Amino acid sequence: MDAKIPPGPLADKWNYYKAHARLVNPANRKKMKVIVVGTGLAGASCAASLAEQGYAVDCFCFQDSSRRAHSVAAQGGVNACKNYKNDGDSVYRMFYDTIKGGDFRSREANVYRLAECSAALIDQAVAQGVPFAREYSGYLDNRSFGGVQVSRTFYARGQTGQQLLLGAYQALMRQVHTGKVALHTRHEMLDLVVVEGKAKGIIVRDLETGKLERYAADAVVLASGGYGKIYYLSTLAMGCNASAIWRAHKKGAYMAGVSWVQVHPTSLPQSGQHQSKLTLMSESLRNDGRIWVPLKAGDTRHPNDIPEPERDYYLERRYPSFGNLAPRDISSRAAKERIDAGHGVGAMKNAVYLDFSKAIGEQGKDKIAEKYGNLFTMYQKITGINAYAQPMLISPAAHFTMGGLWVDYTLMSTIAGLFVLGEANFSDHGANRLGANSLLQACVDGYFVAPYTIPDYLAGELKAEKVTTAHPAFDLAEALAQTKIDELLSIQGDLPADYFHKNLGRLLYDTCGLSRSKEGLERAIREIGELRQEFYRRLKVTGDDKVNTELEKAGRVADYLELGALMCRDALAREESCGAHFREEYQTEDGEAMRNDRDFCYVSAWEWQGADQPHVLHPEPLVFEQVALSTRSYK
Amino acid sequence: MALTGTFLCLFLVIHLLGNLQLLLPADRARASFNWYSHLLSGNVLIKLIEWLLFVSILAHIVYALLLTLRARKASGRGYVYDKRKASSTWNSRNMGFLGMIILLFLVLHLKDFWYRYKFGNLPLDEQGYTDLYAIVVAAYEEFWYVLLYLAGIAALGFHLLHGFSSAARTLGLYHPLYSKVVRVAGKLYTLAITAGFMIIPVYIYFNKA
Amino acid sequence: MKIHLKIWRQDERDGPGGMVSYTLDDVTEDMSFLEMLDALNGVLIGKGERVIEFDHDCREGICGQCGLMINGRAHGPLPHVTTCQLHMRSFRDGDTIYIEPFRAAAFPVLRDLKIDRSAFDRIIQSGGYIAAGTGSAPEANSILVAHDTAEAAFDAAACIGCGACVATCKNSSAALFVSAKTVHLSLLPQGKLEAPQRVNAMIAQMNAEQFGPCSNTEACEVECPQQISVLHIARMNWAFNKSRLLGRKG
């Protein structure tokens, strides 16, 4: 596995790359076409940037408008090492925080570039009109976030993702207006077309007419987001799916870090059997909220009636230096530990308290309302509880997938010409992502990295023969996609796609969620196999092949069933605990993760071998030149 | 709509101020009102304003019709079960209906007073002015006529209640404080105009000789 | 609880449609409205019928994709929530609930409750942006924005583009949606330069998309999930009128 890291000292690598990247003559750019799948932060920013440079872009999303992509739901903020607070921040500090937060399972060069480009992103967003929070002096405001000891998070109330996405969406709309981007909403990618080892197009389904369509291009960008929805109950949108990356995977792109899934500590707990999603409450709440459970197991008193000495502020107790701002994996696991030990609260005993009484006492209700007003309102809308008067109930929920398609330093997958951006790729977060780094990564990939690396690739394609949609590879890919649709429609069993999705999700929460064991993972692989067989025997999709959400769901669940098995295999093969991956067999006496740098200091990239063949593992060793591997401690 | 509406609002104030003379004791009212009517009818400037008024009313109506047609076209198929009325006031949704009542009232009003004054053969008062006062008093001594007037003015009131602040919006008054001021002013204005115009026929009816 | 439903069913764009009755048992109070529809679709699949198509995605009130007319109200009986944030605890056992798509000539129905809101995208395309090139912006703190200005811009920028304002408006006007964007951008110093062109272009596109005129009934503000104030419409009008008076239409 060659990550194509540029030569030179860490701090100069990206500059070296930029200085040596090939360019395309402006006159030639409009002859080159790029396909972008997904219109979230990564996709929209990449499509807009490439169009501004002069390339022709075909952009796709399955939603009814490109503004709906799930980046919109990110709440807390975006990190950037501007050091506006003069609290000791720097590119290196941010790089180190991120690499440590990822438990030393990411590439130094990628992470350094992420930190290096972060400052420019804030400039970019402000120029686009993103209304970040301001001090009374008119300067940008910051707050702190989990896993770091500086204030480097920029925010727009609790809707930072929405505001950043609207900035990117508007930039994209501007390019649509100029005619350089052709936008195809309500289109879902079904397959990648590879010609002579290079990505040359995609097959999509028009979700309104049901027709399969072909699009050819000189390069393909996947920015289709993460696959956390595989757990069914998650903080993701209902439509989030792995289909685009999974179908590219089956065409030869490797998947990496597949089982590294972040479980977010501050989500609303599940309240019933019909629940379709778990709503996230921004992690920024942990800045001012204190997390606790009753000291006594099974305590049923109202939280306000439990006196201070009978409360267990377990994060402050276990991790005194980071306290309530401990990274997400650690906070989630600590919550699960308390809940499993019988200290859980709420109707289903599956939650912990997030308490603002101290912050309200110190700062006043108005200040808290200004910072988190919309979150408190949202909480009240969903639960009917006023969190100004009593603590919120929160619990962990599947949230972000650090894993995804393997990419090199240029964000190109193992298929030439197939670039993968944002959450869809494995790259910068290692085994655990720090809060407010996902918006950053998506933006940096789309605004600052891809606009250099994709032209570099295209420069080499200028003289290549143009592939049109008449190429036999398109015939084959379309025929296969059609066969798959016909198959799903023809099973006509007795169970809806949701049944399989919910069962898969439950199984993965149990065996491949916050904690994993050899025994559980082996059982899961077996049971997922059985579930998959049952799926192809008993699935029922009603309706026709036009607008049909059941058909869309079935296609996505079919992919999840294959991906779920790979997640378990990945987790099974990694015999250590690192970041979000916690193997019960590998822990210290006091329950902390035990990493094994001697045997597992690598990224696991998996190659698809066919439906009933086991994946082949290609390790990409991680070389650390700048940082010394240390035990990650937030105590 | 906003410009013509605002102009018509202004006119209503002048009209009311003039008409308030009718509340004076009968003799003084007759002298004063007839003199005032004469003054107005003879003035070139007033003639000009009169034309402007007619044009405004016409423009207000034509524009309203055009907007209603546009809105109807924009609404498409409409709802089977419609409770949208819960989210706005009745008068704000029914400005067209109110406007139609006002128009009918206006036709009657102009026919009975303005037309007769201009083109009718009316007696003169002691000063030699046309005795419009007598006509007005005669009209308001009829119970059904007073009732008709009150209904017309009520419609005008509801129309103004929305129209006044709506005009400010359309013209672009966006400041939260001044918007609130205009909203309150609109209510006071509406109250003054409707009360003023309503008192006159009622007063005359109950003071008939 | 048991819920009776009357739901708009329509096979295709511009095709005929009508209300169809369903009854759903075992509805619980903690279900969200959309989870109730999921449950109904589960029943329909069991019977071999085509499911009810409706738009939804994030289910936490921010993506703006869900939007139903519930008992004749946009996003249902509660003020300032999206359809996905409405829970069945707002209804009672035995209730009959009418569900229709958001209606406007500019929002054609695709199937059942799914509609085409691409008119909104085209309005943004006409000028709803600051024309800042990507990758080359000045230092963020070189543009000072007063705290209150940033907050006011945010209030406008919070629009989720769901279309409830149009659906509840008797004129099917998109004034609140358009004004939210023009005001968000023109309040900020970065967006002031293009303000006259922007407001003219966006209003022209809004009219071209066949949205109706605004008559200030203020129903939009009542139903808006983000509580966008109608004063933004006034502010847009001010900018529009000013640009026409000064002859700066861009």
GROMACS .gro file of N, CA and C in nm, chain A residues 168-229:
model
  186
  168ALA      N    1  -2.139   2.622   0.132
  168ALA     CA    2  -2.093   2.537   0.022
  168ALA      C    3  -2.204   2.519  -0.082
  169TYR      N    4  -2.325   2.502  -0.032
  169TYR     CA    5  -2.441   2.485  -0.122
  169TYR      C    6  -2.459   2.608  -0.210
  170GLN      N    7  -2.444   2.725  -0.149
  170GLN     CA    8  -2.461   2.847  -0.226
  170GLN      C    9  -2.349   2.863  -0.330
  171ALA      N   10  -2.227   2.824  -0.290
  171ALA     CA   11  -2.117   2.828  -0.386
  171ALA      C   12  -2.147   2.733  -0.502
  172LEU      N   13  -2.206   2.618  -0.469
  172LEU     CA   14  -2.241   2.521  -0.574
  172LEU      C   15  -2.352   2.577  -0.664
  173MET      N   16  -2.453   2.639  -0.600
  173MET     CA   17  -2.565   2.695  -0.677
  173MET      C   18  -2.515   2.802  -0.774
  174ARG      N   19  -2.417   2.876  -0.727
  174ARG     CA   20  -2.360   2.980  -0.812
  174ARG      C   21  -2.299   2.918  -0.938
  175GLN      N   22  -2.234   2.804  -0.921
  175GLN     CA   23  -2.173   2.737  -1.037
  175GLN      C   24  -2.279   2.671  -1.124
  176VAL      N   25  -2.389   2.626  -1.063
  176VAL     CA   26  -2.498   2.571  -1.143
  176VAL      C   27  -2.552   2.682  -1.233
  177HIS      N   28  -2.562   2.801  -1.174
  177HIS     CA   29  -2.613   2.916  -1.248
  177HIS      C   30  -2.525   2.949  -1.369
  178THR      N   31  -2.394   2.932  -1.351
  178THR     CA   32  -2.303   2.962  -1.464
  178THR      C   33  -2.305   2.850  -1.567
  179GLY      N   34  -2.367   2.739  -1.532
  179GLY     CA   35  -2.376   2.627  -1.627
  179GLY      C   36  -2.259   2.531  -1.620
  180LYS      N   37  -2.166   2.556  -1.528
  180LYS     CA   38  -2.049   2.468  -1.523
  180LYS      C   39  -2.075   2.341  -1.441
  181VAL      N   40  -2.178   2.347  -1.355
  181VAL     CA   41  -2.217   2.227  -1.281
  181VAL      C   42  -2.356   2.186  -1.328
  182ALA      N   43  -2.370   2.060  -1.367
  182ALA     CA   44  -2.504   2.006  -1.393
  182ALA      C   45  -2.543   1.929  -1.268
  183LEU      N   46  -2.650   1.974  -1.204
  183LEU     CA   47  -2.689   1.914  -1.075
  183LEU      C   48  -2.802   1.813  -1.098
  184HIS      N   49  -2.784   1.694  -1.044
  184HIS     CA   50  -2.887   1.590  -1.058
  184HIS      C   51  -2.934   1.550  -0.919
  185THR      N   52  -3.043   1.609  -0.873
  185THR     CA   53  -3.097   1.570  -0.743
  185THR      C   54  -3.187   1.449  -0.761
  186ARG      N   55  -3.222   1.385  -0.651
  186ARG     CA   56  -3.300   1.260  -0.655
  186ARG      C   57  -3.240   1.160  -0.753
  187HIS      N   58  -3.109   1.145  -0.748
  187HIS     CA   59  -3.040   1.042  -0.826
  187HIS      C   60  -2.951   0.963  -0.731
  188GLU      N   61  -2.955   0.833  -0.743
  188GLU     CA   62  -2.871   0.751  -0.656
  188GLU      C   63  -2.772   0.671  -0.739
  189MET      N   64  -2.646   0.675  -0.696
  189MET     CA   65  -2.544   0.600  -0.768
  189MET      C   66  -2.560   0.451  -0.741
  190LEU      N   67  -2.561   0.372  -0.849
  190LEU     CA   68  -2.575   0.227  -0.833
  190LEU      C   69  -2.446   0.154  -0.862
  191ASP      N   70  -2.365   0.209  -0.950
  191ASP     CA   71  -2.240   0.139  -0.978
  191ASP      C   72  -2.136   0.235  -1.033
  192LEU      N   73  -2.011   0.190  -1.017
  192LEU     CA   74  -1.898   0.266  -1.069
  192LEU      C   75  -1.854   0.195  -1.198
  193VAL      N   76  -1.822   0.274  -1.300
  193VAL     CA   77  -1.775   0.214  -1.425
  193VAL      C   78  -1.623   0.231  -1.431
  194VAL      N   79  -1.556   0.117  -1.440
  194VAL     CA   80  -1.410   0.119  -1.445
  194VAL      C   81  -1.366   0.069  -1.582
  195VAL      N   82  -1.283   0.148  -1.649
  195VAL     CA   83  -1.232   0.109  -1.780
  195VAL      C   84  -1.080   0.103  -1.772
  196GLU      N   85  -1.028  -0.012  -1.799
  196GLU     CA   86  -0.882  -0.034  -1.794
  196GLU      C   87  -0.822   0.017  -1.663
  197GLY      N   88  -0.889  -0.016  -1.555
  197GLY     CA   89  -0.834   0.016  -1.423
  197GLY      C   90  -0.860   0.159  -1.377
  198LYS      N   91  -0.926   0.238  -1.460
  198LYS     CA   92  -0.951   0.378  -1.421
  198LYS      C   93  -1.101   0.403  -1.408
  199ALA      N   94  -1.138   0.484  -1.307
  199ALA     CA   95  -1.279   0.520  -1.289
  199ALA      C   96  -1.319   0.615  -1.400
  200LYS      N   97  -1.421   0.576  -1.476
  200LYS     CA   98  -1.458   0.657  -1.593
  200LYS      C   99  -1.606   0.692  -1.596
  201GLY      N  100  -1.678   0.656  -1.495
  201GLY     CA  101  -1.819   0.694  -1.499
  201GLY      C  102  -1.900   0.623  -1.393
  202ILE      N  103  -2.027   0.652  -1.390
  202ILE     CA  104  -2.116   0.587  -1.293
  202ILE      C  105  -2.251   0.555  -1.359
  203ILE      N  106  -2.319   0.461  -1.297
  203ILE     CA  107  -2.458   0.432  -1.334
  203ILE      C  108  -2.543   0.486  -1.219
  204VAL      N  109  -2.644   0.565  -1.252
  204VAL     CA  110  -2.732   0.617  -1.147
  204VAL      C  111  -2.876   0.580  -1.177
  205ARG      N  112  -2.955   0.585  -1.072
  205ARG     CA  113  -3.098   0.563  -1.090
  205ARG      C  114  -3.169   0.694  -1.059
  206ASP      N  115  -3.252   0.740  -1.154
  206ASP     CA  116  -3.335   0.858  -1.130
  206ASP      C  117  -3.447   0.814  -1.037
  207LEU      N  118  -3.447   0.867  -0.917
  207LEU     CA  119  -3.541   0.818  -0.816
  207LEU      C  120  -3.685   0.863  -0.843
  208GLU      N  121  -3.704   0.952  -0.939
  208GLU     CA  122  -3.842   0.989  -0.973
  208GLU      C  123  -3.899   0.899  -1.083
  209THR      N  124  -3.820   0.880  -1.190
  209THR     CA  125  -3.871   0.801  -1.301
  209THR      C  126  -3.832   0.653  -1.289
  210GLY      N  127  -3.731   0.626  -1.208
  210GLY     CA  128  -3.683   0.489  -1.193
  210GLY      C  129  -3.587   0.446  -1.304
  211LYS      N  130  -3.563   0.535  -1.400
  211LYS     CA  131  -3.475   0.498  -1.512
  211LYS      C  132  -3.328   0.493  -1.469
  212LEU      N  133  -3.256   0.398  -1.527
  212LEU     CA  134  -3.111   0.394  -1.505
  212LEU      C  135  -3.047   0.485  -1.609
  213GLU      N  136  -2.947   0.562  -1.563
  213GLU     CA  137  -2.880   0.655  -1.654
  213GLU      C  138  -2.729   0.635  -1.644
  214ARG      N  139  -2.659   0.671  -1.751
  214ARG     CA  140  -2.513   0.655  -1.754
  214ARG      C  141  -2.447   0.793  -1.761
  215TYR      N  142  -2.341   0.810  -1.688
  215TYR     CA  143  -2.263   0.933  -1.697
  215TYR      C  144  -2.116   0.897  -1.707
  216ALA      N  145  -2.049   0.954  -1.804
  216ALA     CA  146  -1.907   0.929  -1.821
  216ALA      C  147  -1.828   1.054  -1.780
  217ALA      N  148  -1.704   1.033  -1.733
  217ALA     CA  149  -1.621   1.146  -1.692
  217ALA      C  150  -1.475   1.104  -1.692
  218ASP      N  151  -1.389   1.202  -1.671
  218ASP     CA  152  -1.245   1.174  -1.666
  218ASP      C  153  -1.200   1.137  -1.525
  219ALA      N  154  -1.282   1.173  -1.426
  219ALA     CA  155  -1.252   1.132  -1.289
  219ALA      C  156  -1.384   1.128  -1.212
  220VAL      N  157  -1.386   1.045  -1.109
  220VAL     CA  158  -1.507   1.032  -1.028
  220VAL      C  159  -1.472   1.063  -0.883
  221VAL      N  160  -1.554   1.147  -0.821
  221VAL     CA  161  -1.534   1.180  -0.679
  221VAL      C  162  -1.651   1.124  -0.599
  222LEU      N  163  -1.621   1.046  -0.497
  222LEU     CA  164  -1.727   1.001  -0.407
  222LEU      C  165  -1.718   1.082  -0.278
  223ALA      N  166  -1.824   1.150  -0.246
  223ALA     CA  167  -1.831   1.226  -0.121
  223ALA      C  168  -1.968   1.196  -0.062
  224SER      N  169  -1.990   1.068  -0.042
  224SER     CA  170  -2.126   1.022  -0.011
  224SER      C  171  -2.149   1.000   0.138
  225GLY      N  172  -2.051   1.040   0.220
  225GLY     CA  173  -2.074   1.036   0.364
  225GLY      C  174  -2.046   0.902   0.427
  226GLY      N  175  -2.080   0.891   0.554
  226GLY     CA  176  -2.047   0.772   0.632
  226GLY      C  177  -2.160   0.672   0.634
  227TYR      N  178  -2.131   0.558   0.701
  227TYR     CA  179  -2.227   0.448   0.699
  227TYR      C  180  -2.277   0.411   0.839
  228GLY      N  181  -2.273   0.508   0.930
  228GLY     CA  182  -2.317   0.482   1.068
  228GLY      C  183  -2.461   0.436   1.076
  229LYS      N  184  -2.539   0.464   0.971
  229LYS     CA  185  -2.679   0.422   0.969
  229LYS      C  186  -2.691   0.271   0.962
   0.00000   0.00000   0.00000
